[in-house]
Coordinates of C-alpha atoms in Angstrom, one line a residue:
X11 CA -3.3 14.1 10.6
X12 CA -3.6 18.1 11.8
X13 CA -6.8 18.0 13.4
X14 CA -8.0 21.5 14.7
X15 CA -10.9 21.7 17.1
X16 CA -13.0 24.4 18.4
X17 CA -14.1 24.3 22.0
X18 CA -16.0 27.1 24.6
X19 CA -13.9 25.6 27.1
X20 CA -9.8 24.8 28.0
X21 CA -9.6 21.3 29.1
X22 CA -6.8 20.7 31.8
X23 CA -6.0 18.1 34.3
X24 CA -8.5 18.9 37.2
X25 CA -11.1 20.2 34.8
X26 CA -14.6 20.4 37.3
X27 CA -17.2 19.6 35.0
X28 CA -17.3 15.4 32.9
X29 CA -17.6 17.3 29.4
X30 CA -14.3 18.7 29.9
X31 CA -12.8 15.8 31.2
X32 CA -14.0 13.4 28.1
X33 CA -12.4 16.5 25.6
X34 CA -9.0 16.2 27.7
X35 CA -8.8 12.3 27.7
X36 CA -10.2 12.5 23.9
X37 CA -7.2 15.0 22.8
X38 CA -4.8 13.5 25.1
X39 CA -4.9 10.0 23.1
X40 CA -5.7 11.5 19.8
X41 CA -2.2 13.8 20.4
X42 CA -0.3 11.0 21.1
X43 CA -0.5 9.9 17.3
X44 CA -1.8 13.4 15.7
X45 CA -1.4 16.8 15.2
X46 CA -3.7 18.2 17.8
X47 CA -4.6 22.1 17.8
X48 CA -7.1 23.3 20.1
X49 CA -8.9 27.2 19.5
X50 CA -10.5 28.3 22.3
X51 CA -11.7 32.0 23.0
X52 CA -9.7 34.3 25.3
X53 CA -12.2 34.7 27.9
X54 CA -11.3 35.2 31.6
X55 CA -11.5 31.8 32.7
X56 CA -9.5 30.5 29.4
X57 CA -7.0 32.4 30.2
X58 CA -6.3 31.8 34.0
X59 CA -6.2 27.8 33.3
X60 CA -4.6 27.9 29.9
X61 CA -0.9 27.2 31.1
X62 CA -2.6 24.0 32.4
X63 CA -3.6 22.3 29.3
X64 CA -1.1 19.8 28.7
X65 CA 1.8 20.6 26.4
X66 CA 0.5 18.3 23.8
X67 CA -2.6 20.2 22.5
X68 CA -1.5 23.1 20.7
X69 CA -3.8 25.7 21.9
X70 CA -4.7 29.2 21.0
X71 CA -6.7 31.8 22.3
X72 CA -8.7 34.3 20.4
X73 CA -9.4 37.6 21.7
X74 CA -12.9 38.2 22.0
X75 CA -14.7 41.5 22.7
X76 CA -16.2 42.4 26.0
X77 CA -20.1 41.9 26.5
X78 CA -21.6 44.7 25.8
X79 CA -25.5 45.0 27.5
X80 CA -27.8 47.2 25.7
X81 CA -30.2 49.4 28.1
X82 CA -34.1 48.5 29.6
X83 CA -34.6 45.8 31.8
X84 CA -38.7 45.6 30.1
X85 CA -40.6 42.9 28.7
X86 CA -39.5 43.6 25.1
X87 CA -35.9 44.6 25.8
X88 CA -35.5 40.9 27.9
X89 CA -37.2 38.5 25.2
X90 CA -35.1 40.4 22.6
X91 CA -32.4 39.6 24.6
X92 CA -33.2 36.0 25.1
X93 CA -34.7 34.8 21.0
X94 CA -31.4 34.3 19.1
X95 CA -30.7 31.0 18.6
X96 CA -27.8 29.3 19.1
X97 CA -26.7 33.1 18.8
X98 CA -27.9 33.5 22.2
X99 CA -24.9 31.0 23.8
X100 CA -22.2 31.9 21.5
X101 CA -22.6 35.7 20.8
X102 CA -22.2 37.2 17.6
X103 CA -18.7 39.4 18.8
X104 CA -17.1 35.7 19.6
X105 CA -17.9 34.1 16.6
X106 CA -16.8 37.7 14.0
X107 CA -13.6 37.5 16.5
X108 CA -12.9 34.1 15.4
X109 CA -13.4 34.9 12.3
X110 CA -11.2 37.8 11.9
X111 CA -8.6 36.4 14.0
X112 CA -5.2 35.5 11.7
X113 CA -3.8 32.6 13.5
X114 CA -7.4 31.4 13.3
X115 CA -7.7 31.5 10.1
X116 CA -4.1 30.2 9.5
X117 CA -4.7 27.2 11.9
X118 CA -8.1 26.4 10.0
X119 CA -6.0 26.6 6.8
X120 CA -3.5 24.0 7.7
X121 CA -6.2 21.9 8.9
X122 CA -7.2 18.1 7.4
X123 CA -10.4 18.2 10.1
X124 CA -12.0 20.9 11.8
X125 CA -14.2 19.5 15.2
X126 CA -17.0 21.9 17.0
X127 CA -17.1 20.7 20.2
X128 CA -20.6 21.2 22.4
X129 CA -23.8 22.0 20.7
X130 CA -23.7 25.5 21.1
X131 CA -20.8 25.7 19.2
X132 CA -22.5 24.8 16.4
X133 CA -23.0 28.8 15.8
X134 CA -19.1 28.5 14.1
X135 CA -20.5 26.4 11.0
X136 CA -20.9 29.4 8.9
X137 CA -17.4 31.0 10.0
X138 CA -15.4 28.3 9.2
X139 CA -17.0 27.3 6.0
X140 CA -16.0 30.7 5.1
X141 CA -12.4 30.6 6.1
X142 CA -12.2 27.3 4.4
X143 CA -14.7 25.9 2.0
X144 CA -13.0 22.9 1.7
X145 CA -12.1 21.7 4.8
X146 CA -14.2 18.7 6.4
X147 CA -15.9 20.4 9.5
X148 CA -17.3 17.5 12.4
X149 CA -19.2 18.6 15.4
X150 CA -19.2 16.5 18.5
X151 CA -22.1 16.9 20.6
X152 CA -22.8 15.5 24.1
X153 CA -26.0 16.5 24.6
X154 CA -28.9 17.6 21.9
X155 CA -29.3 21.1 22.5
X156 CA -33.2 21.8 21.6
X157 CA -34.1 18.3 24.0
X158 CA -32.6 19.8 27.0
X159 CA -34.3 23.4 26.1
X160 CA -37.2 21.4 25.5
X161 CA -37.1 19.9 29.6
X162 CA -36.4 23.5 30.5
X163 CA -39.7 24.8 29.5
X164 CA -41.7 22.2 32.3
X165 CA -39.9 24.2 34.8
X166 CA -42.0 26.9 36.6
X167 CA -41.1 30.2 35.3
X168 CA -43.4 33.1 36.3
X169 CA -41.5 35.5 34.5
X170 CA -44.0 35.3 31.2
X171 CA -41.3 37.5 28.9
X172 CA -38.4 35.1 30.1
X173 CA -41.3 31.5 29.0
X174 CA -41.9 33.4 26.7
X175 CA -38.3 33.8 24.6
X176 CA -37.6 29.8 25.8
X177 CA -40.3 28.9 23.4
X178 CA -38.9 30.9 20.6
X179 CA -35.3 30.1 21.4
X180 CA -35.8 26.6 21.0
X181 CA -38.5 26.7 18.2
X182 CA -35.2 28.8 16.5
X183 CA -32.3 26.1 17.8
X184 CA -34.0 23.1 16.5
X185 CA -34.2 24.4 12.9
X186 CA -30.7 25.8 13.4
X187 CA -29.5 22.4 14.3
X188 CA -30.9 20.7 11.9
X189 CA -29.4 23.1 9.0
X190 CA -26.2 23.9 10.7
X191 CA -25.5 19.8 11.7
X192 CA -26.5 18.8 7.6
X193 CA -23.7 20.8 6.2
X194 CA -21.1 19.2 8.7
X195 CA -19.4 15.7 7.4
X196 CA -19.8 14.0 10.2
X197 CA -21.5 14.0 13.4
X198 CA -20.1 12.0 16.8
X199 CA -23.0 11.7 19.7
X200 CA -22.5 8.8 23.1
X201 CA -25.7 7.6 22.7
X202 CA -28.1 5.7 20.5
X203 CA -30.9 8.0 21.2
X204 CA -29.0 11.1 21.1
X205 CA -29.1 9.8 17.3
X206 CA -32.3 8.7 16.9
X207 CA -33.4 12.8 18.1
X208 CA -31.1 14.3 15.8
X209 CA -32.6 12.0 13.0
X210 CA -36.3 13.2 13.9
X211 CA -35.4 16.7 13.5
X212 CA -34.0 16.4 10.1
X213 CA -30.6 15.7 10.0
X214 CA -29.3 14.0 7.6
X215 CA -25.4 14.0 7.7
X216 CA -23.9 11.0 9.0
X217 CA -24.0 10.2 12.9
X218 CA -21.8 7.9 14.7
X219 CA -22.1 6.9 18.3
X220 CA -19.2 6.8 20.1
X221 CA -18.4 5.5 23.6
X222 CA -18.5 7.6 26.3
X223 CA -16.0 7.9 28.9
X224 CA -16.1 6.1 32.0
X225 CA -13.7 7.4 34.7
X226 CA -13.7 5.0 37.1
X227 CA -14.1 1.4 36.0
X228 CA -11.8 -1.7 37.5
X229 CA -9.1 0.3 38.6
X230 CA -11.4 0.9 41.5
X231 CA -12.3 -1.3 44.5
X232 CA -14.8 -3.7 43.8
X233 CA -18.0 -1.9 45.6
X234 CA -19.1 -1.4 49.0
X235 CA -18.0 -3.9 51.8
X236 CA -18.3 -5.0 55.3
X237 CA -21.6 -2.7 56.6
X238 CA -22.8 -0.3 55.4
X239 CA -21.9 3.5 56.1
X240 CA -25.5 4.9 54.9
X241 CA -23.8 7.7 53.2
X242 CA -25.4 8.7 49.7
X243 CA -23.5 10.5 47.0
X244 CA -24.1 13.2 44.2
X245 CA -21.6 14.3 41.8
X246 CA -21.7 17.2 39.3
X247 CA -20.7 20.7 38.2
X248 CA -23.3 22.6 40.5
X249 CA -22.8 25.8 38.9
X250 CA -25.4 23.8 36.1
X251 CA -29.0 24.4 37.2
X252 CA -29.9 20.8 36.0
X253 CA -27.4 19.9 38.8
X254 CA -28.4 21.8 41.9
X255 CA -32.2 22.4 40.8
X256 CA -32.6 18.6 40.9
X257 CA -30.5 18.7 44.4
X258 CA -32.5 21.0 45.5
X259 CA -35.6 19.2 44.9
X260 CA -33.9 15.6 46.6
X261 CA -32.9 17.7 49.4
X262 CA -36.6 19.3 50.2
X263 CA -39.0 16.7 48.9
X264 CA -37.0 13.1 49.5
X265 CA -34.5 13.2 52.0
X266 CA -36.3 14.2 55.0
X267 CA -38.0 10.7 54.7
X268 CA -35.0 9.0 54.2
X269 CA -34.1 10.2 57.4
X270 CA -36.9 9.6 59.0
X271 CA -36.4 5.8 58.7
X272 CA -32.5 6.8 59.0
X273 CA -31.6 9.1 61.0
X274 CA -28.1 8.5 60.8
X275 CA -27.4 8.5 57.1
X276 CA -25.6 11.2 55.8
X277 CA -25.8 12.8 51.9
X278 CA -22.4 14.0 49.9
X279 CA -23.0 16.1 47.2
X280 CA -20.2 16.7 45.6
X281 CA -18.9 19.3 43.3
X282 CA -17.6 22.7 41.9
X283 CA -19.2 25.7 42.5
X284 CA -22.8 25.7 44.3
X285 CA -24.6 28.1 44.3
X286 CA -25.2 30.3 47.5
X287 CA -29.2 28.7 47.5
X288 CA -27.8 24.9 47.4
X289 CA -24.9 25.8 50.2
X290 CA -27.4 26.5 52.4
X291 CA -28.7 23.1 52.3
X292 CA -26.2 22.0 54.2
X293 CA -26.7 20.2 57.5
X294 CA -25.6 17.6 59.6
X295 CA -27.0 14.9 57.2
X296 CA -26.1 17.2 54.3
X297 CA -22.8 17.9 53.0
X298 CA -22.0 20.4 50.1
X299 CA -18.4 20.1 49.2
X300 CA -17.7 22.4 46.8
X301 CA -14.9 21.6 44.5
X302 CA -12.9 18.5 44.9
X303 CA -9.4 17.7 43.0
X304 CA -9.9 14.1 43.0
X305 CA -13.9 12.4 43.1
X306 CA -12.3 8.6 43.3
X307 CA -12.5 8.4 46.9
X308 CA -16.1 9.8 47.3
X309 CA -17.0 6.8 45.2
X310 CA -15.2 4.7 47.1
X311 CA -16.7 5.7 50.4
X312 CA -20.6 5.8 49.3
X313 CA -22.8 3.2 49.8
X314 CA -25.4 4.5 46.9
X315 CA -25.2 6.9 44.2
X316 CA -28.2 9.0 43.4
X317 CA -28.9 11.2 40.5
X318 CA -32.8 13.0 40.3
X319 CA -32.1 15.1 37.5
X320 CA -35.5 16.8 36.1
X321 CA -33.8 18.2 33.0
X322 CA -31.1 18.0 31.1
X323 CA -30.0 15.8 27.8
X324 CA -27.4 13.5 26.8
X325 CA -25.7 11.0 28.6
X326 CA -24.6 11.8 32.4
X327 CA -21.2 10.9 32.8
X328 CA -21.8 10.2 36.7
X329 CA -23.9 7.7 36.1
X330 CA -21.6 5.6 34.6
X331 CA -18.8 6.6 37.1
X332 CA -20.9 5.3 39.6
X333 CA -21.7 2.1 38.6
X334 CA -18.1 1.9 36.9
X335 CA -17.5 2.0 40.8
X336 CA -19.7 -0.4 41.7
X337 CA -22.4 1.5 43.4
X338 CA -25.9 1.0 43.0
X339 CA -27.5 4.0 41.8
X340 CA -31.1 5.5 42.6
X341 CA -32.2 8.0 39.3
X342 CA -34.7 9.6 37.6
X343 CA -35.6 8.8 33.5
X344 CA -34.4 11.5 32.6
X345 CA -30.6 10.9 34.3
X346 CA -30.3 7.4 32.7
X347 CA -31.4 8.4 29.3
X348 CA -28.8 6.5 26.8
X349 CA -27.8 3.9 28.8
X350 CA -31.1 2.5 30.2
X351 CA -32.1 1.9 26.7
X352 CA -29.1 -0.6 26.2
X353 CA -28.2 -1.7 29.7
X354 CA -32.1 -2.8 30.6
X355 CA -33.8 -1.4 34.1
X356 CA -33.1 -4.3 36.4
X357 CA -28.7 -3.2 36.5
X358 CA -30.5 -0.1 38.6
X359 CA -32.1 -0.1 42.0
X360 CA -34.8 2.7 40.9
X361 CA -35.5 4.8 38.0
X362 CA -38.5 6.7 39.0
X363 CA -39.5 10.6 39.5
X364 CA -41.5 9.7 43.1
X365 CA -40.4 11.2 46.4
X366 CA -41.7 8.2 48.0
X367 CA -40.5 5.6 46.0
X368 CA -36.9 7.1 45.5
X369 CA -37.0 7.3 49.4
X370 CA -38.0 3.9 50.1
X371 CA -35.2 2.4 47.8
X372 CA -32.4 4.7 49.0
X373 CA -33.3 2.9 52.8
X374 CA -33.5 -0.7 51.1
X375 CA -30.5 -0.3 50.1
X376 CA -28.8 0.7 53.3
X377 CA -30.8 -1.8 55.0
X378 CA -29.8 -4.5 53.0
X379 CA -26.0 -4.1 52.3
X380 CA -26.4 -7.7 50.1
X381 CA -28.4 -6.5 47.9
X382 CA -27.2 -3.2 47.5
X383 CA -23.5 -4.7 46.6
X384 CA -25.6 -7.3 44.2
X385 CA -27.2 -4.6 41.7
X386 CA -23.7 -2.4 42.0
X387 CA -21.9 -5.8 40.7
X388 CA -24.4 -6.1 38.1
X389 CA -23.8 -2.8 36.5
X390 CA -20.2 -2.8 37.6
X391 CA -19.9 -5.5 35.0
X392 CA -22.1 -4.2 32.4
X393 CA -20.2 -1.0 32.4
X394 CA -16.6 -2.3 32.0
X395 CA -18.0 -4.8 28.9
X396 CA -19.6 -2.1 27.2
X397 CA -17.8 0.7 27.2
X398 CA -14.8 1.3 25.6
X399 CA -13.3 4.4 25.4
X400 CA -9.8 3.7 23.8
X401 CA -12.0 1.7 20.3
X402 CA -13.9 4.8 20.5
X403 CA -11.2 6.7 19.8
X404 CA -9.8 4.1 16.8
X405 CA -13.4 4.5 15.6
X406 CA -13.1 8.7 15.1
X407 CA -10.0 8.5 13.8
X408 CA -11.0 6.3 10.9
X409 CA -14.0 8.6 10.7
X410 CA -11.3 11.5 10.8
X411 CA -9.0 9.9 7.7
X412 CA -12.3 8.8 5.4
X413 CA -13.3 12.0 5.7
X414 CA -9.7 14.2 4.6
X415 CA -9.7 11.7 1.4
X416 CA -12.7 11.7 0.7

């Protein structure tokens, strides 16, 4: 098949943040049997990785306009600028550039399958269907766009003009999701409940869950051994406020008590591109690493994984790394969302949003190396039966050929 997909981002070998890595992995083994032709706009970043992208994926980039800021900084002039719907992530030059764009329209032309990639790319519905009545258009989301503007609303924003256009914006993304989603013929989400939300808002075109990717698995080593090291581990692109806001919050409100009982423990959190406010965080017990080319061996070294995210939707890759890598992992509700609901509470050592009691685990499981390996088995073994990334794959491209003949 000649299956064309539209993505914000160019995956690559290296790729710092999980959504990117699932799209390489996902084109890298559809490619191997399909026609695999990637559209992507020409921004900055696009273009400085694009000779990266394996030979494989056939990729284009479009040129796209540069931003153009209108004047006033005011409290009209900055909710104006913020209540646009999904408009407001992909602007309206990128998506009339694609649209004008010949090989664009060439490559949508030849095309058995068009696939949006990301939520916010659903703002491309409309354009394609225009291009190409005709052609079955899928969108693969990894998160549900109006949930995680939802959770950013219960942050503390002071700035009334800025709450203010949140609670539009997502008032306007949920009913654009819901139209934008129903004229697509077929949806893919990794989660159950990712469905079940979509479902609630309206959406009626069909949904199929796959399997998400887990990077880590048995080709790792089989969990902590010998003592324990008492080093903790975050992962994560930390340029994304759910990221370093939630590490911000573990740093200031829970580890100082884990140190307390444990002086000598030491936290990793690891990732591309803090920001200047997490970075200064660091400490003798606090390490910010920036980027790293390869996360395996920061996995292999921790003793527990912890992830307090306060917002944020779909399922977190990371967790799944870590206890693909046997670790026990310490989280918040909201970072086990999609997998809890299948996997059960007891294959994690804490889900709770409490200082304290995320505290008090992170030392009982340094203190107690035995039980710390015992839960990190447990969901080492869940993970690796579950998950299956490869019959995921199988399962979209039958999803791929009912659609084309259909």
């Amino acid at each position: 098949m000649r299956l064309a997909f539209v993505s914000p981002y160019v995956p690559y070998p290296g790729v710092t943040h999980a959504g990117g890595e699932f799209l390489l992995r996902y084109l890298d083994a559809l490619a191997t049997q399909h026609q695999v032709m990637l559209l992507a706009p020409g921004t900055g970043a696009n273009k400085q990785i694009a000779n990266r992208c394996p030979e494989e994926i056939d990729l284009h980039l479009w040129p796209v306009e540069a931003p153009r800021h209108g004047p006033g900084s005011g409290f009209r002039q900055r909710v104006l600028s913020n209540v646009g719907g999904l408009a407001s992530f992909v602007s309206p030059a990128t998506v009339r550039s694609f649209s004008e764009d010949p090989r664009v329209r060439a490559i949508l032309a030849d095309s058995q399958v068009v696939e949006l990639q990301w939520p916010e790319n659903l703002a491309f519905v409309r354009a394609v269907k225009r291009i190409d009545p005709a052609v079955p258009l899928t969108a693969f989301l990894y998160d549900v766009l109006s949930q995680s503007m939802g959770r950013q609303l219960l942050v503390d924003e002071r700035d009334a003009a800025r709450r203010f256009a949140r609670k539009c914006n997502r008032a306007l993304v949920v009913r654009q999701e819901r139209k934008r989603l129903n004229e697509c013929a077929a949806i893919f989400v990794l989660s159950e409940k990712d469905r079940a939300i979509l479902e609630n808002i309206g959406v009626r075109a069909p949904i199929h869950v796959l399997d998400p990717l887990v990077s880590f698995g048995l080709e790792m080593s089989p969990g902590p051994v010998g003592r324990m090291k008492k080093k903790i581990l975050f992962t994560g692109a930390m340029h994304r406020p759910e990221n370093f806001r939630s590490m911000l919050w573990f740093i200031d409100q829970v580890w100082p008590a884990v140190l307390d009982r444990a002086p000598d423990a030491t936290l990793v959190v690891a990732g591309a591109d803090p920001p200047e406010i997490l970075r200064r965080r660091s400490s003798s017990s606090v390490t910010i690493t920036g980027f790293v080319p390869d996360l395996r061996s920061f996995y292999e070294d921790a003793d527990v994984f912890v992830a307090p995210l306060l917002t944020g939707a779909g399922v977190k890759f990371k967790i799944l790394d870590a206890m693909g890598a046997g670790l026990p992992v310490v989280a918040t509700p909201v970072a086990v969302e999609g997998i809890v609901e299948e996997s059960g509470p007891s294959l994690f050592a804490l889900i709770s949003v409490d200082p304290d009691e995320i505290a008090k685990s992170i030392i009982a499981l340094i203190d107690d190396g035995a039980a710390a390996r015992r839960i990190g088995k447990l969901g080492k073994e869940w993970v690796t039966a579950r998950y299956s990334f490869s019959d995921g794959v199988k399962r979209a491209v039958g999803i791929y050929d009912a659609i084309q003949r259909a």
